[in-house]
Tab-separated table of C-alpha atoms in Angstrom:
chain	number	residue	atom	x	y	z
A	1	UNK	CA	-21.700	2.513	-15.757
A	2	UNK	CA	-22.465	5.766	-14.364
A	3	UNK	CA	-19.515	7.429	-12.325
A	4	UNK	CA	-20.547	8.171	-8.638
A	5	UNK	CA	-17.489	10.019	-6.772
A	6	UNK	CA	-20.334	11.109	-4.031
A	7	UNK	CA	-19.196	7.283	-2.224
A	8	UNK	CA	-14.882	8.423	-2.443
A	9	UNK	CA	-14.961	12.299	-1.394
A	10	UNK	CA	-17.750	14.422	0.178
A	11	UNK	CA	-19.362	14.699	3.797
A	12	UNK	CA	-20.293	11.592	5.363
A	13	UNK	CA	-23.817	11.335	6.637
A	14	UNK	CA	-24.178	12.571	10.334
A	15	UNK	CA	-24.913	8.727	11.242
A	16	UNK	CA	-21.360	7.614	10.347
A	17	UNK	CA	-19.833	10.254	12.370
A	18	UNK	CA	-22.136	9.345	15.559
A	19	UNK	CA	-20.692	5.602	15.310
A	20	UNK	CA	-17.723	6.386	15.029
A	21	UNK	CA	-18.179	8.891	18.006
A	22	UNK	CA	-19.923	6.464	19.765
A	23	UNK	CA	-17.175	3.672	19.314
A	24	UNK	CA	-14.404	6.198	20.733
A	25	UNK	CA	-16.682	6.831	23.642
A	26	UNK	CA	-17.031	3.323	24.151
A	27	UNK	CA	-13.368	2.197	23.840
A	28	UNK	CA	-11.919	5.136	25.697
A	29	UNK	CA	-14.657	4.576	28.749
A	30	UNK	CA	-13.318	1.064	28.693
A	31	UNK	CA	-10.110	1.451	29.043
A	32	UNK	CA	-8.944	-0.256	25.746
A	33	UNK	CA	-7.507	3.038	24.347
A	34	UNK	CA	-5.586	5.818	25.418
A	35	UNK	CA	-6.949	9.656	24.003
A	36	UNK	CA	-3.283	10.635	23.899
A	37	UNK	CA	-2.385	7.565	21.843
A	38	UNK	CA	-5.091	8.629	19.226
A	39	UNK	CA	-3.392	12.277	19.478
A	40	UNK	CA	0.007	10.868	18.774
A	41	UNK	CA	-1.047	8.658	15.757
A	42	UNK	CA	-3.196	10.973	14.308
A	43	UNK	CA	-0.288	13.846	14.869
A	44	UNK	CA	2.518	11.622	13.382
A	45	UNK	CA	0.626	11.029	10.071
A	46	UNK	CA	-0.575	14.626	9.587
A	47	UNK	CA	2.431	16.356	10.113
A	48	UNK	CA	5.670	14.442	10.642
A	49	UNK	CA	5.397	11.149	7.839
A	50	UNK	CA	4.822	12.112	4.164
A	51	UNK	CA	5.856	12.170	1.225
A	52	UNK	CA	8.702	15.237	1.934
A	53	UNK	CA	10.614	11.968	3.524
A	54	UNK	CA	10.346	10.496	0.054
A	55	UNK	CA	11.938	13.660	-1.753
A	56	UNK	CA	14.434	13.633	0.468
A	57	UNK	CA	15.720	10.548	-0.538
A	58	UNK	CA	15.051	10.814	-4.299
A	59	UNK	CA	17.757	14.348	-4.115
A	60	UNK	CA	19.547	12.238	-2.220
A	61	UNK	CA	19.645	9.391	-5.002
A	62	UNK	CA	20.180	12.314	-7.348
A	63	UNK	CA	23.064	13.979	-6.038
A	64	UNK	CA	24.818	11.173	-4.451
A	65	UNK	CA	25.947	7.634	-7.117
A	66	UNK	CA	27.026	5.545	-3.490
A	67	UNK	CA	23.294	6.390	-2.073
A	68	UNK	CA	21.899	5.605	-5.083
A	69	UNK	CA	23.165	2.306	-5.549
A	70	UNK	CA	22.897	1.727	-2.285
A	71	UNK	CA	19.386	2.805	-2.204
A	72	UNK	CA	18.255	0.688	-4.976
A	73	UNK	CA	20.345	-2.619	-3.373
A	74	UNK	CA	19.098	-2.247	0.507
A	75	UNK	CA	15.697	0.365	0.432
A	76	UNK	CA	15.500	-0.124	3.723
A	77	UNK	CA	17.993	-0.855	5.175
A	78	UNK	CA	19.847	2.668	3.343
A	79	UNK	CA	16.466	4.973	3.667
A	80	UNK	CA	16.988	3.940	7.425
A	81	UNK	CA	20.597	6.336	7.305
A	82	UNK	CA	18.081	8.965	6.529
A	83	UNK	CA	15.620	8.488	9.877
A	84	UNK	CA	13.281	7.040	7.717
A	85	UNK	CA	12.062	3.884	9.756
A	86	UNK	CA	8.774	2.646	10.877
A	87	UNK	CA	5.152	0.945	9.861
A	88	UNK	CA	4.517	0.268	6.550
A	89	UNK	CA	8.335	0.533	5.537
A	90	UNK	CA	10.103	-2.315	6.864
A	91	UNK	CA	10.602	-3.759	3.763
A	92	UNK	CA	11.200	-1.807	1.365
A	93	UNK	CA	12.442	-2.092	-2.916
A	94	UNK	CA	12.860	0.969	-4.788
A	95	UNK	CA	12.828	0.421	-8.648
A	96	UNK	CA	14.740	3.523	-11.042
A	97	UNK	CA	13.060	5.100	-13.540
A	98	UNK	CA	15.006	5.261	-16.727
A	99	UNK	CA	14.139	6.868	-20.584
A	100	UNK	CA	13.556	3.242	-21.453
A	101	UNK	CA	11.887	1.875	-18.732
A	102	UNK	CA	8.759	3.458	-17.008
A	103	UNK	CA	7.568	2.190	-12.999
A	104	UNK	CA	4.016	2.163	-11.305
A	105	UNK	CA	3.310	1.289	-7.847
A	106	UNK	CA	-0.416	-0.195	-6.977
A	107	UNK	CA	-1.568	-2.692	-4.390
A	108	UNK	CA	-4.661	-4.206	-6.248
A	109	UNK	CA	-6.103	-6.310	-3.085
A	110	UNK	CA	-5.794	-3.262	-0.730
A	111	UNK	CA	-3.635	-0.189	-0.238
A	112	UNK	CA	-0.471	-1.089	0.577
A	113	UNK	CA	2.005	2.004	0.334
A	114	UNK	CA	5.549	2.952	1.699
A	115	UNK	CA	4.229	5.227	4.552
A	116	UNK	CA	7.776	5.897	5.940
A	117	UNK	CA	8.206	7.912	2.821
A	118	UNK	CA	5.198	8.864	1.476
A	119	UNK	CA	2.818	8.924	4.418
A	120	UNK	CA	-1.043	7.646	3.557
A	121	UNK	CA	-2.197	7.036	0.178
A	122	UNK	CA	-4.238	9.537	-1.447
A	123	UNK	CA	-8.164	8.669	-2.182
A	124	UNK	CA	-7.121	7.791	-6.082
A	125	UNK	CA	-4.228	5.229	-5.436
A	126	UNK	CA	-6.909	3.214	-2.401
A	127	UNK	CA	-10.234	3.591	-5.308
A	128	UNK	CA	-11.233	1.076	-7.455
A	129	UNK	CA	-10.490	2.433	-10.442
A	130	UNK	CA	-7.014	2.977	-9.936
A	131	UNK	CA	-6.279	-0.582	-8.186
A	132	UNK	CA	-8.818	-2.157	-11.037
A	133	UNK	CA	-6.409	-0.925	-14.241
A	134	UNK	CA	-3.319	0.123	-12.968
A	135	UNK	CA	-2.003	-3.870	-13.691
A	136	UNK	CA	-4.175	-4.020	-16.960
A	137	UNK	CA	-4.188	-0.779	-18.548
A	138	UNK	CA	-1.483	1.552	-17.462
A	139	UNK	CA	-1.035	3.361	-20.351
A	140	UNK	CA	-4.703	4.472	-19.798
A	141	UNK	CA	-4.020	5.757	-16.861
A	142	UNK	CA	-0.991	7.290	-16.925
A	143	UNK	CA	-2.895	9.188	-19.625
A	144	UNK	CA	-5.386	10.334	-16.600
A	145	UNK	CA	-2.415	12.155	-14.760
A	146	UNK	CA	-1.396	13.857	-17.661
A	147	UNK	CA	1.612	11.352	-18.315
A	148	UNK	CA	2.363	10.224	-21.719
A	149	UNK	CA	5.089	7.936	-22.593
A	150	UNK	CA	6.481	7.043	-25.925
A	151	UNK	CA	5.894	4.402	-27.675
A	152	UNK	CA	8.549	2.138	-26.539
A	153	UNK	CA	9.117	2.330	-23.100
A	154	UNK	CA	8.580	-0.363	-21.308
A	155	UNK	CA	5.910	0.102	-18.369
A	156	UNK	CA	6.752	-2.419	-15.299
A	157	UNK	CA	3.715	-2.254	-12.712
A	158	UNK	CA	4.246	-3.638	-8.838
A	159	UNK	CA	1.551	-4.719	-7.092
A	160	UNK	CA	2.623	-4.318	-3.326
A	161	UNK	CA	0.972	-7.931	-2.281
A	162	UNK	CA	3.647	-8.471	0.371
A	163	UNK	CA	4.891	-6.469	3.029
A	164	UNK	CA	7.780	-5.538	0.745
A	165	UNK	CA	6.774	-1.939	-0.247
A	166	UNK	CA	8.132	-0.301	-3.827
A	167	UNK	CA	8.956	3.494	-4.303
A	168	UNK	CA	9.754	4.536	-7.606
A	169	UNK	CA	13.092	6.902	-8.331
A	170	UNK	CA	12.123	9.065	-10.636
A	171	UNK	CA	14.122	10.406	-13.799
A	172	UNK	CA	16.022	14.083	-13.033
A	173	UNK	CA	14.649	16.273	-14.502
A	174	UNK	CA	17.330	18.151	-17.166
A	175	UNK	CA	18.032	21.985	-16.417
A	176	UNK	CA	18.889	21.019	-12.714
A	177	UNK	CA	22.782	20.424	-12.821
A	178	UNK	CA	24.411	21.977	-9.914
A	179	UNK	CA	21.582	22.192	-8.141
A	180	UNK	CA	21.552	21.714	-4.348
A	181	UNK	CA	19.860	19.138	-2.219
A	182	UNK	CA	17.057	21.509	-1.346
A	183	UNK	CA	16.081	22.940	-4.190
A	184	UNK	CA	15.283	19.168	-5.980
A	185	UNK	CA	13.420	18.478	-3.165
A	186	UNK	CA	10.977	21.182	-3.818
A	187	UNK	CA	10.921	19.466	-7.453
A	188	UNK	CA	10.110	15.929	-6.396
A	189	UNK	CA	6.123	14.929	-6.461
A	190	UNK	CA	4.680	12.515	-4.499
A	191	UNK	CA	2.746	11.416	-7.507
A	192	UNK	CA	6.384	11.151	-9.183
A	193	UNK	CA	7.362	8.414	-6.487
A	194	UNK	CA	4.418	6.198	-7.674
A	195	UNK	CA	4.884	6.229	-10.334
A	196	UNK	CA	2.029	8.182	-12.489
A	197	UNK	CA	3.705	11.523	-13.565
A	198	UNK	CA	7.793	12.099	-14.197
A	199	UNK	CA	8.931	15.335	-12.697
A	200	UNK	CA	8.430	18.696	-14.849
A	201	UNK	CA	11.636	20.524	-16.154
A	202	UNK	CA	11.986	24.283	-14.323
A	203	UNK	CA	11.386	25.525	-17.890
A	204	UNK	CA	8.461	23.196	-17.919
A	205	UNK	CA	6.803	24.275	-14.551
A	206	UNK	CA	7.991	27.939	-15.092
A	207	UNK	CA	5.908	27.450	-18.669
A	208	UNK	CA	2.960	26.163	-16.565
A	209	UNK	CA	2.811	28.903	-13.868
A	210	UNK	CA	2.926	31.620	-17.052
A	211	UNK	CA	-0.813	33.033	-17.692
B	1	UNK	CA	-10.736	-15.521	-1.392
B	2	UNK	CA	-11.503	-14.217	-3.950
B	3	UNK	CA	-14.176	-10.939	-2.574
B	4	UNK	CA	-14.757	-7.788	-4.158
B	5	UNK	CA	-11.577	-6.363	-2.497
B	6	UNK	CA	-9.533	-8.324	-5.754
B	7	UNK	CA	-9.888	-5.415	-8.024
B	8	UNK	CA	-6.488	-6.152	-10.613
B	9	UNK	CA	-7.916	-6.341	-13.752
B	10	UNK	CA	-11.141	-5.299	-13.323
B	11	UNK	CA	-13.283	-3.429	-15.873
B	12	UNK	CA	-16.135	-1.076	-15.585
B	13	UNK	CA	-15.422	1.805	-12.632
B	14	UNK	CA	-14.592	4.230	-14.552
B	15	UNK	CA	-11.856	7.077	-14.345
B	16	UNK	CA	-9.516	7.760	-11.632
B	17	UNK	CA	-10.112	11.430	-11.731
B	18	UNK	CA	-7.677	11.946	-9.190
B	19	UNK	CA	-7.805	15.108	-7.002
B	20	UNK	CA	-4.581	17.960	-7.849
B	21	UNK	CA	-1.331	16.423	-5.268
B	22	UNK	CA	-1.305	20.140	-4.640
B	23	UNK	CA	-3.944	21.044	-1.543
B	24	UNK	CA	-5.569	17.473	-1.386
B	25	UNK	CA	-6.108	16.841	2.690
B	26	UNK	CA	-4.742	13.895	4.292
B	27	UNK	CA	-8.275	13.311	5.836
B	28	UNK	CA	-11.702	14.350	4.091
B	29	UNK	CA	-13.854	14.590	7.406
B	30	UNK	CA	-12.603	14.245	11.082
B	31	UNK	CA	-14.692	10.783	11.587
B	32	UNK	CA	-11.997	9.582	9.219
B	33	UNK	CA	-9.400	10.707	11.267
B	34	UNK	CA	-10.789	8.827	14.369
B	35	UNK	CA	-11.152	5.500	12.254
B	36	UNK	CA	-7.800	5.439	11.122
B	37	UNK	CA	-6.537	6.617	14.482
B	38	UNK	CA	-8.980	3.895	16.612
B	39	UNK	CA	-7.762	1.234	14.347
B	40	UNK	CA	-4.211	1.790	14.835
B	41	UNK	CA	-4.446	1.836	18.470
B	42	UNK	CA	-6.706	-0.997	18.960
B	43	UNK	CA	-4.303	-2.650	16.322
B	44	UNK	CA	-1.487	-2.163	18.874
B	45	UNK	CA	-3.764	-4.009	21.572
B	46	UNK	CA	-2.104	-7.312	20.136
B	47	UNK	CA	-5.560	-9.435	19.723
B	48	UNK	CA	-4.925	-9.346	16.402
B	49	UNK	CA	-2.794	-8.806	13.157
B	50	UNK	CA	-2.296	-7.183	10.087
B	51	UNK	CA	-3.640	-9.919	7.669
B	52	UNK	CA	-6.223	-10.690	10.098
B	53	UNK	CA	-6.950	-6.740	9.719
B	54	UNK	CA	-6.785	-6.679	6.220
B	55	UNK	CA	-9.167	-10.594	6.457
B	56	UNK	CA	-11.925	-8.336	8.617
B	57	UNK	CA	-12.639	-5.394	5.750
B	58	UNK	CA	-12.217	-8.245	2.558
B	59	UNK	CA	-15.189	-10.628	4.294
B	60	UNK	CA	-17.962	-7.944	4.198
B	61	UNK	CA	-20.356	-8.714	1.328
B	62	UNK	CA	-18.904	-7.120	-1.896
B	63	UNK	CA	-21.567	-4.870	-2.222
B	64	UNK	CA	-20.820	-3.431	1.067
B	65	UNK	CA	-17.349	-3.390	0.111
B	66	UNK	CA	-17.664	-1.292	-3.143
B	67	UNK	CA	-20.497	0.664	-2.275
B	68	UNK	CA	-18.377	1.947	1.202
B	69	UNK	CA	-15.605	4.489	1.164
B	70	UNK	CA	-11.960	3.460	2.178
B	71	UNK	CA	-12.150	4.396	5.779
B	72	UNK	CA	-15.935	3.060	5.771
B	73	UNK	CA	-14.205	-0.053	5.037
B	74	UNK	CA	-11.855	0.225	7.800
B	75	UNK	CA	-14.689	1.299	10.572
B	76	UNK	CA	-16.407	-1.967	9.528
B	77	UNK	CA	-13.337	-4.266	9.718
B	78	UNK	CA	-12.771	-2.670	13.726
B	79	UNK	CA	-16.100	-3.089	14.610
B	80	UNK	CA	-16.076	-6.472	13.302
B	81	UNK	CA	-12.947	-7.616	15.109
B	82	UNK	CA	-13.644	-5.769	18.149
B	83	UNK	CA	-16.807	-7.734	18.310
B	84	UNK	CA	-15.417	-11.065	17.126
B	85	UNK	CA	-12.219	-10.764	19.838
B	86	UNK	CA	-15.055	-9.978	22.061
B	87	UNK	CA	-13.145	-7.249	23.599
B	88	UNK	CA	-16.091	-5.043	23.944
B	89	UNK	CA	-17.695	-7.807	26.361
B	90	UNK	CA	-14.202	-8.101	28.483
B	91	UNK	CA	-14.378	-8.444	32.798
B	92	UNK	CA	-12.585	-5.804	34.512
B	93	UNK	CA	-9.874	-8.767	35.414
B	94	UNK	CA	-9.508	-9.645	31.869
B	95	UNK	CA	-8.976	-5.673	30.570
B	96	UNK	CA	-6.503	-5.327	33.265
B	97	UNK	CA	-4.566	-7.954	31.662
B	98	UNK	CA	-4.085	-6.085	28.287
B	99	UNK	CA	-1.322	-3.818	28.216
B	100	UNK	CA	-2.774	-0.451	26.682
B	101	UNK	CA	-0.332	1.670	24.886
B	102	UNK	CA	0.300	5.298	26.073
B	103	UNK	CA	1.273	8.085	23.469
B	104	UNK	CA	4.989	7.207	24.169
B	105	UNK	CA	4.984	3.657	23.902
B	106	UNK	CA	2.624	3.835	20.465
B	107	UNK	CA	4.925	6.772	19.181
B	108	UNK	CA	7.892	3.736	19.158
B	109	UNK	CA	5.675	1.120	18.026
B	110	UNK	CA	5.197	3.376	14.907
B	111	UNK	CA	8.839	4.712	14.328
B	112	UNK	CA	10.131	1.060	14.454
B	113	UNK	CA	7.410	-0.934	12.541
B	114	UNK	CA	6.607	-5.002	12.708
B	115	UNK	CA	8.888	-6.412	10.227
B	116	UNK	CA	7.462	-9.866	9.092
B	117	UNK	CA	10.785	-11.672	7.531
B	118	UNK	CA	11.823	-15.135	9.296
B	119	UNK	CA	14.485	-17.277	9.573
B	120	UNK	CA	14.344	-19.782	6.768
B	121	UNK	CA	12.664	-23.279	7.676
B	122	UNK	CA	13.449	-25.306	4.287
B	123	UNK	CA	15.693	-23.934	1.540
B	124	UNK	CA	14.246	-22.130	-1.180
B	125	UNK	CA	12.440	-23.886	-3.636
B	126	UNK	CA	13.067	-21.386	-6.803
B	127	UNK	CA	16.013	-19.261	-8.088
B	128	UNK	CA	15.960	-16.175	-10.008
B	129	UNK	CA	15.242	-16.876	-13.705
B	130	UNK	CA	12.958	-19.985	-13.028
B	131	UNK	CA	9.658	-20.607	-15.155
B	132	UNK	CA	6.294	-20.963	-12.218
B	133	UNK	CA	2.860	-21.112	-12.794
B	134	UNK	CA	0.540	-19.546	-9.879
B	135	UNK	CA	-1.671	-22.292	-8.540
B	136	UNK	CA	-5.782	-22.081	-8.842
B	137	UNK	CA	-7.039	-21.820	-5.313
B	138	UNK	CA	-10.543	-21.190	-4.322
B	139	UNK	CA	-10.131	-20.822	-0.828
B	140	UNK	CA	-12.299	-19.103	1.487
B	141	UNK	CA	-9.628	-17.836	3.548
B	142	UNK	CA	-7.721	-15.250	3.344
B	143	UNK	CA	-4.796	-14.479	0.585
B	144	UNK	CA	-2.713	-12.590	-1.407
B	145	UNK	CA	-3.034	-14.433	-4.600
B	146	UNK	CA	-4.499	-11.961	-6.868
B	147	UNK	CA	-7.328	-13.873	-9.062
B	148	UNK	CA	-5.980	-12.254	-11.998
B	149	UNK	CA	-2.808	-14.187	-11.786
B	150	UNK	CA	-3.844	-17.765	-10.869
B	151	UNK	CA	-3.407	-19.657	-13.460
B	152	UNK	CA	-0.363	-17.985	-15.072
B	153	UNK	CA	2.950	-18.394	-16.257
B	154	UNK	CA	5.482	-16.255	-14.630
B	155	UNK	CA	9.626	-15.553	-13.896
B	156	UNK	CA	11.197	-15.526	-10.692
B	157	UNK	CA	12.804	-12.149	-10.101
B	158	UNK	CA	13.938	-11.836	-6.562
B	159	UNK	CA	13.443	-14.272	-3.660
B	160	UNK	CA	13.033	-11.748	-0.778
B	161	UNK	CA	14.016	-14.401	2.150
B	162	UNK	CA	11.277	-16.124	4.293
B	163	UNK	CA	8.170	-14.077	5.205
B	164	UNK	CA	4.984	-14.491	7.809
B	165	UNK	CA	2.537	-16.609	5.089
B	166	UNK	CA	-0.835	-14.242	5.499
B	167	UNK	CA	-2.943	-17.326	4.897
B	168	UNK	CA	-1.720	-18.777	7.702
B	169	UNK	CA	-1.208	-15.770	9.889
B	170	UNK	CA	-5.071	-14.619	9.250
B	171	UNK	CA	-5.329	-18.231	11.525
B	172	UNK	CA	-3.073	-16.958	13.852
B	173	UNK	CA	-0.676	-19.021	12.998
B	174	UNK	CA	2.721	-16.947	12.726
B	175	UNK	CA	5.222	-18.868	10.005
B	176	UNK	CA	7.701	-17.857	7.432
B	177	UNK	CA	6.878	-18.866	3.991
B	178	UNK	CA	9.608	-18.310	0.913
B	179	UNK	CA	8.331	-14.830	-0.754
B	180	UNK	CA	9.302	-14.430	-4.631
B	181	UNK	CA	8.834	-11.119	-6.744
B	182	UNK	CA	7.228	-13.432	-9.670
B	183	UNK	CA	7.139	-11.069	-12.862
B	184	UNK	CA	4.664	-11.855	-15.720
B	185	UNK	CA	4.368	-10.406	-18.828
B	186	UNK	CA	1.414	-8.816	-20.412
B	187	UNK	CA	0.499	-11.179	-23.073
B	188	UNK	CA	0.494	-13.691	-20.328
B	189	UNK	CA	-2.160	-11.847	-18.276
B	190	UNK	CA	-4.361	-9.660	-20.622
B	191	UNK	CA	-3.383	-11.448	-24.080
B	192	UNK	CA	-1.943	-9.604	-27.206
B	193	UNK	CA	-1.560	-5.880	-27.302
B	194	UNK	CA	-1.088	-5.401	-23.813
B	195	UNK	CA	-0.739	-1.781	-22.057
B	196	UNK	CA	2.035	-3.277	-19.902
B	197	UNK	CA	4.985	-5.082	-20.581
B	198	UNK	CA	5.704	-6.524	-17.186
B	199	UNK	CA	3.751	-6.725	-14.158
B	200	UNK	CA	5.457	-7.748	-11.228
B	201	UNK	CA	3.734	-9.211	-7.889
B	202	UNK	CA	4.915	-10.631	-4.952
B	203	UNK	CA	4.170	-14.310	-4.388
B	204	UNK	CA	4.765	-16.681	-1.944
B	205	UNK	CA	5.654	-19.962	-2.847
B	206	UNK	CA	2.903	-22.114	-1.376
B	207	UNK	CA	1.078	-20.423	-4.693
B	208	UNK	CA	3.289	-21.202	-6.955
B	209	UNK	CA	4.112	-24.855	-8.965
B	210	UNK	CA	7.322	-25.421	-11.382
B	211	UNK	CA	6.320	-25.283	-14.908
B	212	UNK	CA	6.492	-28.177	-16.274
């Protein structure tokens, strides 16, 4: 089957953005929404919910054995100590990466995601592809990210088909004893709290930045 | 049902390719920024819910479905409900009766969420550690059965209290249903040689049966 990313990632045709012009006009004009409510939504998701709020609580987890046993009893109800509170995190389970056993979050029937701490999904974790194998063939694509794991570690996949939304804790990464709160933030990937990539080693990323 | 939205196990699309984390937007044209923002805040007009939402995108034909992008999907589940609700064809009276949520109002509606756990009805019908099988359904309503696990022999992991049933809810009926993490293993779903050891999905128990 040929691969066609034209229908995931480019410029919509100038129709699509008339009707959805046309439907703001028309539900503004009506009364039935309010143009600073679309501000505020739009404003909240681009610059004050993502996937920093995850990082913070996977230093957190790092640095701190009561959070992080909290944290994996009570998501919630323990990310909530943070600020972190809100749509599409009310429930919440975070499962703990370990060297023997590997976690990956999908939601094959749609795109459920912990938005409290990661924000919106990306375009990959919403497509097709990536809802269609994640449960079957993991090891595949795991691959695709650049993530290989040995042989025997055992890959657990959730698929998010409640409200109950999963966040992976990934592994530390070794080289980072003594490090402070801040700087293993900078080191945690969203991609890492999903569950498709562990998080790089400074030698590792300082090897990958090198020409 | 069972519509192209049911993608587990699925073969044929292809790679993820997945864009670099690093410098990927949160939006890839401003019309999706409107669609995600219009549907939020006609969302939080209370005519209708989340699994009716999700009901609204799943029942377009699934060639529509595929062939759309995510937020192509969403525009056609709002239209669709708007339409349906008939909110578009609303008196004056009627719209005066909605309560339309300013930025401040909508701000606390997303900061505090819509939990959806209940008080228990009945007690619990499994326990962690008991043998289920997911029932065959071939509804045309909506669910979160995943086709790829009807039919299959699975572990109770968790029971996660009483939560609103979405095949009920989607009829606007609003009632708590026992909700199990249900783990099966990859043998079970995909047969010998599996990629995955475990696969773990969240199940309520109207779809699930004791095994025998």
């Amino acid at each position: 089957m040929s691969h066609d990313h034209d229908h995931e990632h480019t410029e919509p045709p100038g129709e699509l953005e008339l009707r959805v012009k046309a439907l703001e006009s028309l539900l503004v004009e009506k009364g039935l929404v309010n143009p600073q409510t679309l501000n505020t939504i739009i404003e909240t998701y681009e610059h004050r919910v993502g996937p920093r709020n995850g990082a913070q609580v996977v230093a957190r987890a790092w640095s701190d054995d009561e959070f992080r046993t909290a944290l994996l009893e009570d998501g919630a109800a323990t990310v909530a100590t943070l600020g972190f509170t809100g749509r599409q995190g009310e429930h919440l389970t975070v499962v703990e990466n370990t060297p023997a056993v590997h976690n990956l979050v999908v939601c094959t029937l749609c795109s459920c995601y912990p938005w409290t701490l990661l924000g919106l999904p990306p375009v990959w974790y919403k497509s097709a592809p990536y809802r269609a194998r994640a449960v079957s063939e993991p090891r595949s694509v795991l691959a695709e990210f650049g993530t290989r794991l040995a042989d025997d570690t055992e890959i657990r996949v959730w698929d998010s088909t409640s409200e109950m939304r999963y966040l992976v804790l990934p592994m530390r990464p070794e080289g980072t004893a003594g490090w402070s709160l801040e700087d293993l933030q900078q080191l945690v990937t969203r991609n890492s709290m999903i569950g498709v990539e562990q998080i790089a080693t400074p030698d590792q990323r300082a090897a990958e930045r090198a020409p | 049902m069972n519509g192209a939205h049911d993608l587990g196990g699925k073969q044929g699309f292809g790679p993820i390719d997945p864009e670099p984390e690093s410098g990927e937007p949160l939006f890839h044209a401003d019309w999706e920024r409107r669609v995600f923002a219009l549907t939020l805040a006609t969302g939080m007009l209370g005519q209708w819910n989340l699994d009716e939402s999700r009901f609204a995108r799943e029942r377009q034909h699934p060639v529509d479905y595929l062939r759309h992008s995510y937020y192509e999907n969403w525009l056609a589940g709002v239209e669709k409900l708007l339409q349906e609700k008939g909110l578009l064809d609303l008196d004056p009276a009627m719209l005066s009766r909605l309560t339309v949520p300013d930025a401040a109002s909508a701000e606390k509606i997303l900061f505090s969420g819509g939990p959806t756990l209940m008080a228990d009805v009945n007690p619990p019908q499994f326990s962690p550690g008991d043998r289920v099988r997911v029932t065959r359904r071939r509804e045309s309503g909506h669910t979160r059965m995943p086709t790829y696990v009807q039919g299959a022999e699975g572990r109770i992991e968790t029971h996660y209290g009483s939560h609103v049933f979405p095949d009920a809810n989607t009829r606007g009926e609003r009632r708590g249903e026992h909700l199990y993490s249900v783990s099966f293993s990859g043998e079970q779903l995909w047969g010998a040689g599996a990629e995955v050891d475990l696969v773990f999905v969240d199940l309520w128990e109207p779809y699930l049966q004791v095994l025998a």
